[in-house]
XYZ file of C-alpha atoms in Angstrom:
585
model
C -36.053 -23.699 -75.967
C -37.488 -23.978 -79.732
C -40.353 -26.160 -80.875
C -38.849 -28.080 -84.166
C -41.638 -28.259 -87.037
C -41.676 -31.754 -86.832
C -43.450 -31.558 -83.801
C -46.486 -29.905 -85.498
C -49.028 -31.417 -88.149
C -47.834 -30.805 -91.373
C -50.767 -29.801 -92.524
C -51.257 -26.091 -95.412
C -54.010 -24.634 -93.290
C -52.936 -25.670 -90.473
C -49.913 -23.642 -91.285
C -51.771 -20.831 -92.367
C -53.897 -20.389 -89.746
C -50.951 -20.538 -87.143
C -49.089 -17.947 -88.893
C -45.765 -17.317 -91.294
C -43.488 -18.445 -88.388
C -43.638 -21.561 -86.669
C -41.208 -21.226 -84.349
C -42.004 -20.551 -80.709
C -40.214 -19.531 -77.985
C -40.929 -21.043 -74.672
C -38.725 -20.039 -71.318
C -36.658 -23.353 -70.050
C -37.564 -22.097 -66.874
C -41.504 -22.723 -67.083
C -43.151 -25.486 -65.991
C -44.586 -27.596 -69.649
C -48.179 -26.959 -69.504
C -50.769 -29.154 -71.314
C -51.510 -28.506 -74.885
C -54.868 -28.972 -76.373
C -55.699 -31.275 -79.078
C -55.644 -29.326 -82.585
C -58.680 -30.352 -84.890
C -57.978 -30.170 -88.335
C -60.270 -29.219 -90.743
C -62.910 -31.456 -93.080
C -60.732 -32.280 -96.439
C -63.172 -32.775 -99.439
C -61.615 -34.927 -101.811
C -61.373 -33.563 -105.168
C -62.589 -36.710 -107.683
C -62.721 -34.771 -111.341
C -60.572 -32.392 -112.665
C -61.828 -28.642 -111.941
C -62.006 -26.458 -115.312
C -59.777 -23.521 -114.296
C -62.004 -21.320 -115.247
C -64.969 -22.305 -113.259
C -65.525 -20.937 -110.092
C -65.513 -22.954 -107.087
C -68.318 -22.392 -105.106
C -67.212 -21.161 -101.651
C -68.135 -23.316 -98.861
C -67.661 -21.434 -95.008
C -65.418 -23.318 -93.190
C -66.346 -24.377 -89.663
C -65.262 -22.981 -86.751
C -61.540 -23.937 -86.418
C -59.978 -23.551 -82.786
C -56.622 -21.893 -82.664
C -53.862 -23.657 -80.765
C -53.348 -21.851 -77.526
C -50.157 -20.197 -77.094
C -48.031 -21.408 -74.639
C -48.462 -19.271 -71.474
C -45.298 -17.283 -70.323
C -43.854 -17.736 -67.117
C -44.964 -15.793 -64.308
C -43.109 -12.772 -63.295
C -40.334 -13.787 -60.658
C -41.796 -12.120 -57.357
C -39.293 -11.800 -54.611
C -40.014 -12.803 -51.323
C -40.553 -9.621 -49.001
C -38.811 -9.262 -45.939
C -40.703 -10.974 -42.560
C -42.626 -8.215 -40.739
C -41.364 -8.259 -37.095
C -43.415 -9.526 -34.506
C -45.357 -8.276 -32.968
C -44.149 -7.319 -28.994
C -46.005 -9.674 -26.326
C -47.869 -7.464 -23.754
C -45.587 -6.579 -21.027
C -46.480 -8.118 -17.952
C -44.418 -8.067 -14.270
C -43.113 -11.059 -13.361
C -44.038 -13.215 -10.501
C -42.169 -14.441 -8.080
C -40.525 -18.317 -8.168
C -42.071 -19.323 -4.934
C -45.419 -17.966 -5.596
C -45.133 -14.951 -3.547
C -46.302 -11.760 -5.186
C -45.012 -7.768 -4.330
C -47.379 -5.107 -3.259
C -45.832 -2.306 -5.035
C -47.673 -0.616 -7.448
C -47.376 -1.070 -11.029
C -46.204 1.352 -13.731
C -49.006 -0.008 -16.487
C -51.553 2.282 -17.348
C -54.049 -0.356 -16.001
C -52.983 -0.320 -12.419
C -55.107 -0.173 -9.655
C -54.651 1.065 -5.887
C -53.689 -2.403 -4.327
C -50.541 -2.902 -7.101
C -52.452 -5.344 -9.277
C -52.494 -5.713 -13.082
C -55.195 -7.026 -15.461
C -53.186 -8.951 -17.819
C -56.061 -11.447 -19.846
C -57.648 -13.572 -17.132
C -55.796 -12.917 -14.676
C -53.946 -10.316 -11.873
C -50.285 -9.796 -10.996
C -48.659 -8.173 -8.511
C -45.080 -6.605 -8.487
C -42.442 -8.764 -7.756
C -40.179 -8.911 -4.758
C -37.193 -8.323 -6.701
C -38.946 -4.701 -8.634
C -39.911 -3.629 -5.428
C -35.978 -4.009 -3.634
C -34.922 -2.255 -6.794
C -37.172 0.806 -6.034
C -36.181 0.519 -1.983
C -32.745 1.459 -3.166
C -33.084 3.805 -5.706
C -34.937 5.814 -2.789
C -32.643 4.830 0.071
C -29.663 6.409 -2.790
C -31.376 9.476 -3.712
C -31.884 9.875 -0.312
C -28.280 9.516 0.675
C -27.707 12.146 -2.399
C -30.146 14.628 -0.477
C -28.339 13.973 2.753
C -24.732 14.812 1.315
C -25.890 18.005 -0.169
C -27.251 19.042 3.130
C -24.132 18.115 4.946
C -22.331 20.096 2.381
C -24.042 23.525 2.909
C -23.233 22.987 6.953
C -20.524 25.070 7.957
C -18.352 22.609 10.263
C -15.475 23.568 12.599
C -12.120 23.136 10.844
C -10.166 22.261 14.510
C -9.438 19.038 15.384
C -10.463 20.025 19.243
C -13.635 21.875 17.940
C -14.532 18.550 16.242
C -14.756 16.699 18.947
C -16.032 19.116 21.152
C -19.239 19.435 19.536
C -19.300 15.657 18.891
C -19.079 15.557 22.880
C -21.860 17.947 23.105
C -24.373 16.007 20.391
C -23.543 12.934 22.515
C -21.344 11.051 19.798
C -18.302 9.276 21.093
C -15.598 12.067 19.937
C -13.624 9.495 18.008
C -13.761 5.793 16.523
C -10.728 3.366 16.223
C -8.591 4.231 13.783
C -10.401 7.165 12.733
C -8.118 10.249 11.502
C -8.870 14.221 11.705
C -11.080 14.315 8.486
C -12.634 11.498 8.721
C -14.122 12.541 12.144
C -14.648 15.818 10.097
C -17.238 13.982 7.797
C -19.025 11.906 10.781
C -20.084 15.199 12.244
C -20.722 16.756 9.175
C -23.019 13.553 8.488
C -24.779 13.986 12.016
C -25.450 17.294 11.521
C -26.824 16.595 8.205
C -28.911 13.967 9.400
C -30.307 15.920 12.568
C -31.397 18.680 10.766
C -33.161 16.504 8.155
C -34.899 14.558 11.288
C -36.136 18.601 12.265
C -33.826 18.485 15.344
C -32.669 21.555 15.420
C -32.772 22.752 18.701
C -30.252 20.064 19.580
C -27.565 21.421 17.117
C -28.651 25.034 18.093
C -27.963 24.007 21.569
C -24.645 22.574 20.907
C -24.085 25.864 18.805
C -24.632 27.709 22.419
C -22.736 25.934 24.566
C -19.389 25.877 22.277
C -20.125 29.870 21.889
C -20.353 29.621 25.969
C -17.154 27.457 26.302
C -14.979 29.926 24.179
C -16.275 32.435 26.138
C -15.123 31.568 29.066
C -11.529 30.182 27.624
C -11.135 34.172 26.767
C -12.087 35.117 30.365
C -9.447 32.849 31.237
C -6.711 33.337 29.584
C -4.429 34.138 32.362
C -4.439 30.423 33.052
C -4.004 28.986 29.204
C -0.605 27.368 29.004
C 1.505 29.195 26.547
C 3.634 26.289 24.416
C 7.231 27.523 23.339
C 7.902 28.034 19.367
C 11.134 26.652 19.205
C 13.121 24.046 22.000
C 14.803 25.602 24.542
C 18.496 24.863 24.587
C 21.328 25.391 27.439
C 22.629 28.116 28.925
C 26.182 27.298 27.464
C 24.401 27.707 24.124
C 22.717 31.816 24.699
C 25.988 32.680 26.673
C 27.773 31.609 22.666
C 24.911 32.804 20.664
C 25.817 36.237 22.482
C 29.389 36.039 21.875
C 28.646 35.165 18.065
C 26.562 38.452 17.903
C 29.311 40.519 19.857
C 31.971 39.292 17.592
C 29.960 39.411 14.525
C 28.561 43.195 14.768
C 32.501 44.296 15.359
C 33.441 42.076 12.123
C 30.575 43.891 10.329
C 31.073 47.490 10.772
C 34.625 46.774 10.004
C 33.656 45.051 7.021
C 31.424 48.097 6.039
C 33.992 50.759 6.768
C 36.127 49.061 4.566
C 33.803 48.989 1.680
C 32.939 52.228 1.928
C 36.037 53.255 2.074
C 37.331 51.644 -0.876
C 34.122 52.949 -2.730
C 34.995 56.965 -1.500
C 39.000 56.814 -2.129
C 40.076 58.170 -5.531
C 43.307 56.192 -5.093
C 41.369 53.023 -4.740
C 40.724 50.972 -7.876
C 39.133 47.772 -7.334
C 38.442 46.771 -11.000
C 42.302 47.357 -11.568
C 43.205 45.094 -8.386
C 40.463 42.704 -10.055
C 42.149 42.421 -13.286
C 45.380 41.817 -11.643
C 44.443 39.164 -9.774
C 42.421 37.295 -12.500
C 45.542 38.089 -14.487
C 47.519 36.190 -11.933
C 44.832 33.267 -11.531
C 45.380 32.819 -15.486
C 49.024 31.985 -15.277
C 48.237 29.154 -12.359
C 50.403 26.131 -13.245
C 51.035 22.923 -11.729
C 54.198 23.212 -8.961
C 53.908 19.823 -7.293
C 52.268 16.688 -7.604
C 52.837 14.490 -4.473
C 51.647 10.893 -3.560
C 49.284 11.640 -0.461
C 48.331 8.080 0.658
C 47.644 4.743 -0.059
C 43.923 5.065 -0.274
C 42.018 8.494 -2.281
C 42.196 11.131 -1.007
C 39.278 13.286 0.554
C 39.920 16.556 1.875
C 42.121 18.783 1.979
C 43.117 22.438 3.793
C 45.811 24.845 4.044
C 47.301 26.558 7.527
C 46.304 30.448 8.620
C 49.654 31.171 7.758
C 50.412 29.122 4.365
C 53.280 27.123 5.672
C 51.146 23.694 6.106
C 48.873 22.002 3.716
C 46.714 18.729 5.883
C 45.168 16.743 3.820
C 43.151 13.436 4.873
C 41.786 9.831 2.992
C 39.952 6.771 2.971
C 42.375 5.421 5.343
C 40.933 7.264 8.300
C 44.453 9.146 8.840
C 45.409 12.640 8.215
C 48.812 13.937 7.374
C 50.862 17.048 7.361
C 52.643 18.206 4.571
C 55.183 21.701 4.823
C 55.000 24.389 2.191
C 55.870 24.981 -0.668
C 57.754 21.234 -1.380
C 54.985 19.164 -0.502
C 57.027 17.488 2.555
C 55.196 15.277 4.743
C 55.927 16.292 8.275
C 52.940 14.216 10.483
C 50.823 11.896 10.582
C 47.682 11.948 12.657
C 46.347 8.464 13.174
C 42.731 8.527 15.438
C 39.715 7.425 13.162
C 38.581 4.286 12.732
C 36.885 4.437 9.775
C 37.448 6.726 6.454
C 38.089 10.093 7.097
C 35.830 12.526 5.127
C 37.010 15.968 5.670
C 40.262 18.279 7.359
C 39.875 21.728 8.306
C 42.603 23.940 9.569
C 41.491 26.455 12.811
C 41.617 30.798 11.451
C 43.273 31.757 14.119
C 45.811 28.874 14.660
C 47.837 26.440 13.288
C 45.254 23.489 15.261
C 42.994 21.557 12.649
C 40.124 19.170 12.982
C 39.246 15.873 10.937
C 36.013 13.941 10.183
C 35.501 10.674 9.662
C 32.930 7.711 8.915
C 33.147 6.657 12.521
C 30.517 9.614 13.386
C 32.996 11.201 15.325
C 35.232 14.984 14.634
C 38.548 15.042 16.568
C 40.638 17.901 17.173
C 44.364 18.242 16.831
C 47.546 20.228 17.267
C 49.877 20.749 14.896
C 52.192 18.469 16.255
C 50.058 15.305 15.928
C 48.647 15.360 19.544
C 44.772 14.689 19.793
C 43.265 17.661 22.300
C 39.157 16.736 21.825
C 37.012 13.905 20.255
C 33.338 15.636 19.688
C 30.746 12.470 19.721
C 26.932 12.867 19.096
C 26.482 12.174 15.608
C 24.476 8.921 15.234
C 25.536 8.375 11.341
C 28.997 9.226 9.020
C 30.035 13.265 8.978
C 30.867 14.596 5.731
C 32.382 17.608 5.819
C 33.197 20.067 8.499
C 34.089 23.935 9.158
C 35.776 26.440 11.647
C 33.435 29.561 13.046
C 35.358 32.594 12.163
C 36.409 33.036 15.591
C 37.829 29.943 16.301
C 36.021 28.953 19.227
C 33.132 26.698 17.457
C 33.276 23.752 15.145
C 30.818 23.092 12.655
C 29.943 19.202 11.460
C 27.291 18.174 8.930
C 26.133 14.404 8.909
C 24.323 12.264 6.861
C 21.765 12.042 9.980
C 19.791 14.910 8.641
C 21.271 17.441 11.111
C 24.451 19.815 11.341
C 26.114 20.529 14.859
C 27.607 23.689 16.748
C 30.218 22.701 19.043
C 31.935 24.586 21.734
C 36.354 23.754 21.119
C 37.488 24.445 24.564
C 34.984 22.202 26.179
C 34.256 19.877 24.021
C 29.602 19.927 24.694
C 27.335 19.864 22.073
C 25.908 23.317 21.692
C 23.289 23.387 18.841
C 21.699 20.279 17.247
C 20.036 21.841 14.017
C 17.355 20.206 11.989
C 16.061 21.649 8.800
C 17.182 19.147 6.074
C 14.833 16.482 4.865
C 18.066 14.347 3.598
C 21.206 14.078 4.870
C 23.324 17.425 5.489
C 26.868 17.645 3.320
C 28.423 20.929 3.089
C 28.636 23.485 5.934
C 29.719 26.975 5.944
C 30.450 29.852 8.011
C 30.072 33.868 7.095
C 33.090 35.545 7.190
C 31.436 37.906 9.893
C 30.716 35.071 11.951
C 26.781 35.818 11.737
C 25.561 33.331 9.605
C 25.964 29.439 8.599
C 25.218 28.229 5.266
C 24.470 23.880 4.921
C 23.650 21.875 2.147
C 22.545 18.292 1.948
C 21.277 15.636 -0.944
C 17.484 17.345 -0.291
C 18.740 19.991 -2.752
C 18.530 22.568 -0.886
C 20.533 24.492 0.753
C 19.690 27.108 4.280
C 21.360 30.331 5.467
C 20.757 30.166 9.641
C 21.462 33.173 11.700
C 23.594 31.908 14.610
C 22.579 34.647 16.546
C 18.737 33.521 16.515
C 18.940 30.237 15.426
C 16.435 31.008 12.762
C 16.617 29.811 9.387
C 16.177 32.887 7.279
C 17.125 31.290 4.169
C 15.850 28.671 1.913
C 17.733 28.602 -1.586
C 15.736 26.067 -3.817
C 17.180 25.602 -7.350
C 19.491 22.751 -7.804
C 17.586 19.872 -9.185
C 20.189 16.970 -7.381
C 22.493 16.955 -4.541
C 24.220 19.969 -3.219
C 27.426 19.184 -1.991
C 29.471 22.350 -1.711
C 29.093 25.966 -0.613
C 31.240 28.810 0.271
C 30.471 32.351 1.503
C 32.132 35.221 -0.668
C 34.280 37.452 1.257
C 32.261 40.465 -0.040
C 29.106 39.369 2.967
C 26.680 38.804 0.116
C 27.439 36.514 -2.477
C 26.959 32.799 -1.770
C 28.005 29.520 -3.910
C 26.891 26.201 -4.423
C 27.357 23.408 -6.221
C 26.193 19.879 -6.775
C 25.545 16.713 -8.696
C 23.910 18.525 -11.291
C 27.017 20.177 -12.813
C 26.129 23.288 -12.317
C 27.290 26.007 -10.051
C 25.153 28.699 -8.757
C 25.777 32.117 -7.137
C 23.438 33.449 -4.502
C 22.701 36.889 -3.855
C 21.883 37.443 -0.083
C 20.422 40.882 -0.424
C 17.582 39.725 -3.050
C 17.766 36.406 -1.741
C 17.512 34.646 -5.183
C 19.896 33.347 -7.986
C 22.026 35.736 -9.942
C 24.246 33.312 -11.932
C 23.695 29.795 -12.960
C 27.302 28.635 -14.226
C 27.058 24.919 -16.373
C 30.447 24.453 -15.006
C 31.431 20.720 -15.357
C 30.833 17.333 -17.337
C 30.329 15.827 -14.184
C 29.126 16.594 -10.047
C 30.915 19.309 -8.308
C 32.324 18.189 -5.880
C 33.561 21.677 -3.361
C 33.824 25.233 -4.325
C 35.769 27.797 -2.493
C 36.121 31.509 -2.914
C 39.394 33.270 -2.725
C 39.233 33.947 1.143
C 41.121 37.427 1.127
C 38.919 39.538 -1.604
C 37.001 37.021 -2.884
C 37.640 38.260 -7.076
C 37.638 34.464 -8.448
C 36.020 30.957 -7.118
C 37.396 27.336 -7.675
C 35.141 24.981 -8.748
C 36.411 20.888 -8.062
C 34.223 18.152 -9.733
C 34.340 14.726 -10.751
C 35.227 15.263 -14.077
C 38.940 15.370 -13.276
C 39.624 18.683 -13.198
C 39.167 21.833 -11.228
C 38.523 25.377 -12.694
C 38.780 28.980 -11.674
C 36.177 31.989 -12.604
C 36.130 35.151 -12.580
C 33.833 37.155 -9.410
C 33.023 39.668 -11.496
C 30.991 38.049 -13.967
C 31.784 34.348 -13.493
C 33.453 33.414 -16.360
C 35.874 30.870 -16.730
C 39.566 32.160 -16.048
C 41.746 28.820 -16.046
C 41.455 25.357 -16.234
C 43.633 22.852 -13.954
C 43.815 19.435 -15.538
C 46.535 16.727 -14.448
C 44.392 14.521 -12.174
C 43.835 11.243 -13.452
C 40.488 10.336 -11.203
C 37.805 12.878 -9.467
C 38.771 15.342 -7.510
C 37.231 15.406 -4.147
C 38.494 18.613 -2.520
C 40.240 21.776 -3.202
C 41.840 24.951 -1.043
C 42.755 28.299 -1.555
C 45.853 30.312 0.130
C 44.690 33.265 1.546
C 46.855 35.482 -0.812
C 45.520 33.257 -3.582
C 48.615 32.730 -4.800
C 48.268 29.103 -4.422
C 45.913 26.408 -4.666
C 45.628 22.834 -3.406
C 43.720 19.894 -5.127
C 43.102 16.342 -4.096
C 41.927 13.039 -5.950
C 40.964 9.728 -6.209
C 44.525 8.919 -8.266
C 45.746 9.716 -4.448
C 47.666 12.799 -5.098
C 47.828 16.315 -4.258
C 48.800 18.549 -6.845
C 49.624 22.515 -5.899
C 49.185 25.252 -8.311
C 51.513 28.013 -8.168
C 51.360 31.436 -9.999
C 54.717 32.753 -8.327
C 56.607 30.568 -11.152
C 58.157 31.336 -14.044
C 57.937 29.771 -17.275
C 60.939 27.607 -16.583
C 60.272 26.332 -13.435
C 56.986 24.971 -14.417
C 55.916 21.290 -14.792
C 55.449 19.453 -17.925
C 52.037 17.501 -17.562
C 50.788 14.867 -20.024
């Protein structure tokens, strides 16, 4: 803000003695402060004109008092920030009724009874500080206590346990309590005893189990010895030598064959191969027949090609006669769904399975001869032992089944599956049986042992069908994950992993007589044929219009059998020529 020049006395030496400038600058911020009165100086009238030449005598003028400046405003100091206080002393706290602790303090200025000098007064540790130390102790303690019981070496038997419990005088078990945790209480005891200095008690029970096992070696004549496997009946070892009798003939013959073929220049199995691939190319549809009301399910041709039986969800199973598809019988028995037909290798008898958890067995003219009940849930499918003499079911109540034909018993009830049991098959020998079940797995089991010698683990879902090559060491699968896979028996792993279908495979068979190609069936409608040499595809049979559930070979493989959902059965021919074959859409 400026001072006008109004505001100051007009007066010359005034002016001059303030200075050229009379304008002041003064900060609008300041505070006015009080201005002292200016005195002007004496004026001495002037009452004659001065000559100008004369000098005027010079008179000193008094003291004159300058006008004080105004002040300037004090320098803006900011505030500094508050310095923080200061901590109060830290004293322990006393208790709300009054009641002080006895535990010593952690100030400097303890002393031995616990008490603090705080000002005028003492305090004692509260209740509270001292439970808080009690249990920090009591848990390193506890810590101390589990290390020791982990450097104690404690018996691993469930018998040994509780023997030595016995002999420390602990009860040898508590309700409820399971092998490990009665583990830990005597690991815990024996931790705790030899932190208490006890150790001649644990030394002692040392002795006496040393003494005890001991005299269970003295005495071993009368330890009972507990069987490995479960005993079954005598019907069952008087078949399980007959299986080995029959199978060791089939064998060698086998062998001698091989070898034979192998040694003889006029022999030439990659030319008899190739011709029967050839032939397995030119397969084309013969006959498509209406089978039954209901889909189908199974399906299987005679030992001597001049039946095909085929069965469906109407719990019946018919006859049909070869090569025109003509239904001949009916065989009406099940009461529930039928799941599977199987004709007999050595004669024209066959046997069904059904949902009723039962297998019957027939003749070829339609006349039931045995109904084989055991099974407490639905079969799936079922197989003939080489020899004819034993039938083979697999059910969906974990197990598979040996069963003697001429007498109708039970012989062998085999577990082994962790899910239900679909697919069964025998070795061509007669030694071994192959299953398969939704556990993914499938087992090879040596009839003659009844040991389970192989586990093939690969498929990721369901297995549902499996065949033995004719050859003694190839083995196939399939299952709900498309794919089919080919076992080697000799390095007991898988050789080939075909992606074979769009959808689950539903059966494979090999070509029973030389086993050069396998049929695969599947859900996706259609059933294909590859090649045994390297296992690729050879021919592709479409003309079902819903899954196929089943499929059969001839033994010639000159024909081949397929049943579906859209209830018919369609036979593939390669003995036709061009003419005589069937348009399909």
């Amino acid at each position: 803000m400026e001072v006008d020049e109004e505001n100051v006395p007009s007066n010359t030496a005034s002016e001059s003695a303030i200075g050229p400038s009379s304008d002041v600058s003064v900060n609008a911020a300041t505070p006015p402060h009080p201005i002292q009165p200016i005195i002007p100086p004496p004026v001495i009238p002037l009452s004659a004109p001065v000559p100008p030449m004369a000098p005027i005598p010079t008179i000193p003028p008094p003291s004159i008092v300058p006008p004080i400046a105004p002040i300037p405003a004090p320098p803006v100091v900011r505030p500094l920030a508050p310095l923080p206080p200061r901590p109060p002393p830290i004293r322990p706290p006393v208790a709300q009724n009054g009641e002080v602790g006895s535990e010593d303090s952690d100030s400097d200025n303890d002393d031995a009874g616990g008490r603090v000098n705080q000002g005028a007064g003492e305090y004692e540790i509260s209740e509270e500080s001292r439970l808080v130390r009690e249990r920090q102790e009591k848990a390193m303690q506890e810590l101390m206590m589990k290390r020791r019981a982990a450097a104690l070496a404690v018996p691993t038997n469930d018998m040994a346990v509780r023997a030595r419990l016995r002999r420390l005088g602990e009860p040898i078990t508590l309700f409820g309590e399971r092998e490990m945790e009665r583990r830990d209480r005597l690991r815990m005891i024996m931790a705790k005893l030899d932190a208490d200095g006890q150790l001649e008690k644990l030394m002692k029970a040392h002795e006496d189990e040393e003494t005890a096992a001991t005299a269970g070696k003295d005495g071993d004549e009368e330890e009972i010895q507990y069987p490995f496997y479960t005993e079954g009946p005598k019907s069952l070892r008087d078949a399980r030598i007959d299986i080995a009798k029959y199978s060791l003939v089939r064998a060698a013959l086998r062998l001698q064959r091989a070898r034979r073929r192998k040694d003889d220049p006029d022999e030439d199995v990659d030319a008899e191969m190739d011709w029967a691939l050839k032939q397995a190319a030119n397969l084309s549809l013969e006959f498509s027949e209406i089978g039954d009301d209901r889909p189908l399910s199974g399906c299987s041709f005679s030992r001597d090609g001049k039946s095909l039986a085929t069965c469906s969800l109407t719990g019946a199973a018919k006859l049909w006669s070869m090569p025109k598809v003509i239904k001949s019988c009916t065989l009406k028995g099940h009461t529930e769904r039928a799941t599977d037909v199987a004709y007999s290798p050595v004669h024209n008898h066959l046997a069904t399975a059904s949902a009723d958890r039962t297998a019957k067995y027939w003749n070829d003219q339609g006349s039931l001869l045995k109904t084989f009940e055991g099974h407490i849930d639905r079969l799936a499918r079922i197989a003939f032992h080489p020899s004819g003499k034993y039938l083979g079911t697999a059910s969906f109540d974990k197990t598979w089944r040996l069963w003697d034909i001429e007498t109708g018993e039970e012989l062998l009830l085999q577990e082994g599956h962790s899910r239900s049991v679909y697919g069964l098959a025998f070795h061509q020998d007669g030694s071994l049986a192959a299953s398969c079940g939704l556990d993914a797995l499938a087992r090879v089991w040596d009839l003659r042992t009844g040991r389970s010698i192989l586990a093939l683990e690969g498929h990721v879902k369901p297995v549902l069908g499996i065949s033995f090559s004719p050859n003694g060491y190839h083995l196939a699968t399939g299952g709900e994950d498309n794919t089919c896979r080919i076992w080697d028996l000799r390095k007991k792993k898988s050789m080939y992993t075909i992606p074979a279908h769009s959808n689950l495979i539903s059966q494979v068979k090999f070509e029973p007589q030389e086993g050069y190609f396998l049929v695969t069936a599947s859900y996706d409608m259609t059933a294909k044929v590859w090649s045994a040499r390297d296992f690729k595809p050879v021919k592709t049979l479409s003309g079902h219009e819903a899954k196929v559930t089943s499929v059969d070979v001839l033994g010639d493989g000159s024909y081949i059998a397929t049943v579906s959902h859209d209830r018919t059965i369609k036979l593939w021919s390669t003995n036709m020529s061009s003419e005589q074959t069937m348009d399909v859409d």
